[in-house]
Amino acid sequence: MLIRHPDDFPSRQITDERLFQDRRAFLAAVGGAALVAMPVENLLAASRKLARAAQDKLTPYEAVTTYNNFYEFGTDKSDPAANSKDFRTRPWTVQVEGEVKKPATYAYDDFVRGFTPVERVYRHRCVEGWSMVVPWMGIPLASVIARLEPTSRAKFIEFTTILDPKQMPGQRANILPWPYVEGLRMDEAMNPLTLLVTGVYGKPLLPQNGAPLRLVVPWKYGFKGGKSIVNIRFSEAQPRTTWNIAAPNEYGFYANVNPSVDHPRWSQAKERRVGEFFKQPTLMFNGYGDQVASLYTGMDLRKHF
Ligand SMILES: Nc1nc2c(c(=O)[nH]1)N[C@H]1C(S)=C(S)[C@@H](COP(=O)(O)O)O[C@H]1N2
Ligand SMILES: [Mo]
């Protein structure tokens, strides 16, 4: 099968008008000021105008399912789709532990029983600089948490990906410390935008996208969205997370999308939509500031990147 890379996708969706509007909205919004010098409030205002101007065309299903990071299946963007074809997502269990009143190892069907998945079209911004617009299907994490009843000591929640080197060739190499772990502060986890995703484009999730169950936190960089989750742990202390362990100066615990805080090796001010040719400005909190900025009031987002 031919795995398509982003530069192979037709760029015909781009219109000159689109570029013109984006640029005009951006200049009007930032008034030519350097992004780096802007306080968060100004960035939010600029992002709001841009979000209105942006057309946010859906990224084709083909791209959403063939251009991924899932290092358990290899480090090339085409590896997850190519190497996960026989990955077994049934039977599947989700173990719930830590500061929670209903700890148990749940069979997948019991874990999701009674929840109705919702469809949400989210911008999806990878820390490497590419982005997509994806119609995810998922269960708001807040409903799952409410059913599991964390104790009053639970301040954080940790998500662990399956450890199965037999099925996952990447886990037979020292690419990252396995298994992959991600985490959120409890208020971030409870935010209505945060989803436990079970499908995409109205279809069940494919393994490369993290079947059967993965996290999606649309105002954070893509790496916060741990895939193929088998363990959920509630804790009092901030969990150690995979990319933060691997390269703490490059990947923080928060990983909020922020055009004014550069990655040490590249700028985060712009992004390229997979399938498009020209870059576009990255929005503060990926454009979701109205819904999440209050979670970070008083925090220095340069320090807590
Ligand atoms: N277990 C696991 N989850 C992971 C990753 C990974 O390597 N392993 N990569 C992350 C990164 S860096 C990104 S950008 C997204 C990409 O996949 P998606 O397009 O399906 O969200 O998955 C995230 N979740
Ligand atoms: Mo990523």
PDB file of C-alpha atoms in Angstrom, residues 69-72 74-75 77 126-128 174-183 221-226 239-255 263 265-266 305:
ATOM      1  CA  ASN A  69       2.814   9.239  15.695  1.00  0.00           C
ATOM      2  CA  PHE A  70       2.503   6.000  17.662  1.00  0.00           C
ATOM      3  CA  TYR A  71       6.101   5.108  18.444  1.00  0.00           C
ATOM      4  CA  GLU A  72       5.113   1.651  19.690  1.00  0.00           C
ATOM      5  CA  GLY A  74       7.729   2.736  14.705  1.00  0.00           C
ATOM      6  CA  THR A  75       8.903   6.326  14.391  1.00  0.00           C
ATOM      7  CA  LYS A  77       4.592   8.777  10.292  1.00  0.00           C
ATOM      8  CA  CYS A 126       1.302  18.163  17.033  1.00  0.00           C
ATOM      9  CA  VAL A 127       4.344  19.570  18.834  1.00  0.00           C
ATOM     10  CA  GLU A 128       6.373  18.931  15.663  1.00  0.00           C
ATOM     11  CA  ASN A 174      14.829   1.763  23.274  1.00  0.00           C
ATOM     12  CA  ILE A 175      13.000   4.586  21.515  1.00  0.00           C
ATOM     13  CA  LEU A 176      11.187   5.746  24.659  1.00  0.00           C
ATOM     14  CA  PRO A 177      10.796   4.389  28.196  1.00  0.00           C
ATOM     15  CA  TRP A 178       7.837   1.987  27.847  1.00  0.00           C
ATOM     16  CA  PRO A 179       4.974   1.883  28.484  1.00  0.00           C
ATOM     17  CA  TYR A 180       3.887   5.335  27.261  1.00  0.00           C
ATOM     18  CA  VAL A 181       2.363   7.384  30.081  1.00  0.00           C
ATOM     19  CA  GLU A 182       0.457  10.657  29.952  1.00  0.00           C
ATOM     20  CA  GLY A 183      -1.338  12.666  32.596  1.00  0.00           C
ATOM     21  CA  TYR A 221      -0.009  19.279  21.872  1.00  0.00           C
ATOM     22  CA  GLY A 222      -0.850  15.893  20.376  1.00  0.00           C
ATOM     23  CA  PHE A 223       1.560  13.914  22.535  1.00  0.00           C
ATOM     24  CA  LYS A 224      -0.735  14.439  25.549  1.00  0.00           C
ATOM     25  CA  GLY A 225      -3.245  12.150  23.811  1.00  0.00           C
ATOM     26  CA  GLY A 226      -2.082   8.742  25.023  1.00  0.00           C
ATOM     27  CA  PRO A 239       2.556  11.787  37.404  1.00  0.00           C
ATOM     28  CA  ARG A 240       5.808  11.403  35.509  1.00  0.00           C
ATOM     29  CA  THR A 241       4.998  11.431  31.820  1.00  0.00           C
ATOM     30  CA  THR A 242       6.900   9.800  28.961  1.00  0.00           C
ATOM     31  CA  TRP A 243       8.055  12.759  26.865  1.00  0.00           C
ATOM     32  CA  ASN A 244       8.819  14.788  29.980  1.00  0.00           C
ATOM     33  CA  ILE A 245      11.051  11.945  31.222  1.00  0.00           C
ATOM     34  CA  ALA A 246      12.691  11.563  27.793  1.00  0.00           C
ATOM     35  CA  ALA A 247      13.454  15.267  27.222  1.00  0.00           C
ATOM     36  CA  PRO A 248      12.340  17.505  30.124  1.00  0.00           C
ATOM     37  CA  ASN A 249      13.710  20.713  28.584  1.00  0.00           C
ATOM     38  CA  GLU A 250      11.663  20.105  25.403  1.00  0.00           C
ATOM     39  CA  TYR A 251       8.374  18.647  26.652  1.00  0.00           C
ATOM     40  CA  GLY A 252       6.680  19.922  29.788  1.00  0.00           C
ATOM     41  CA  PHE A 253       3.866  18.328  31.751  1.00  0.00           C
ATOM     42  CA  TYR A 254       1.324  20.939  30.618  1.00  0.00           C
ATOM     43  CA  ALA A 255       2.125  21.035  26.876  1.00  0.00           C
ATOM     44  CA  HIS A 263      10.271  24.464  21.417  1.00  0.00           C
ATOM     45  CA  ARG A 265      14.736  23.515  18.549  1.00  0.00           C
ATOM     46  CA  TRP A 266      11.973  25.248  16.559  1.00  0.00           C
ATOM     47  CA  PHE A 305       5.211  24.826  29.323  1.00  0.00           C
TER      48      PHE A 305
END
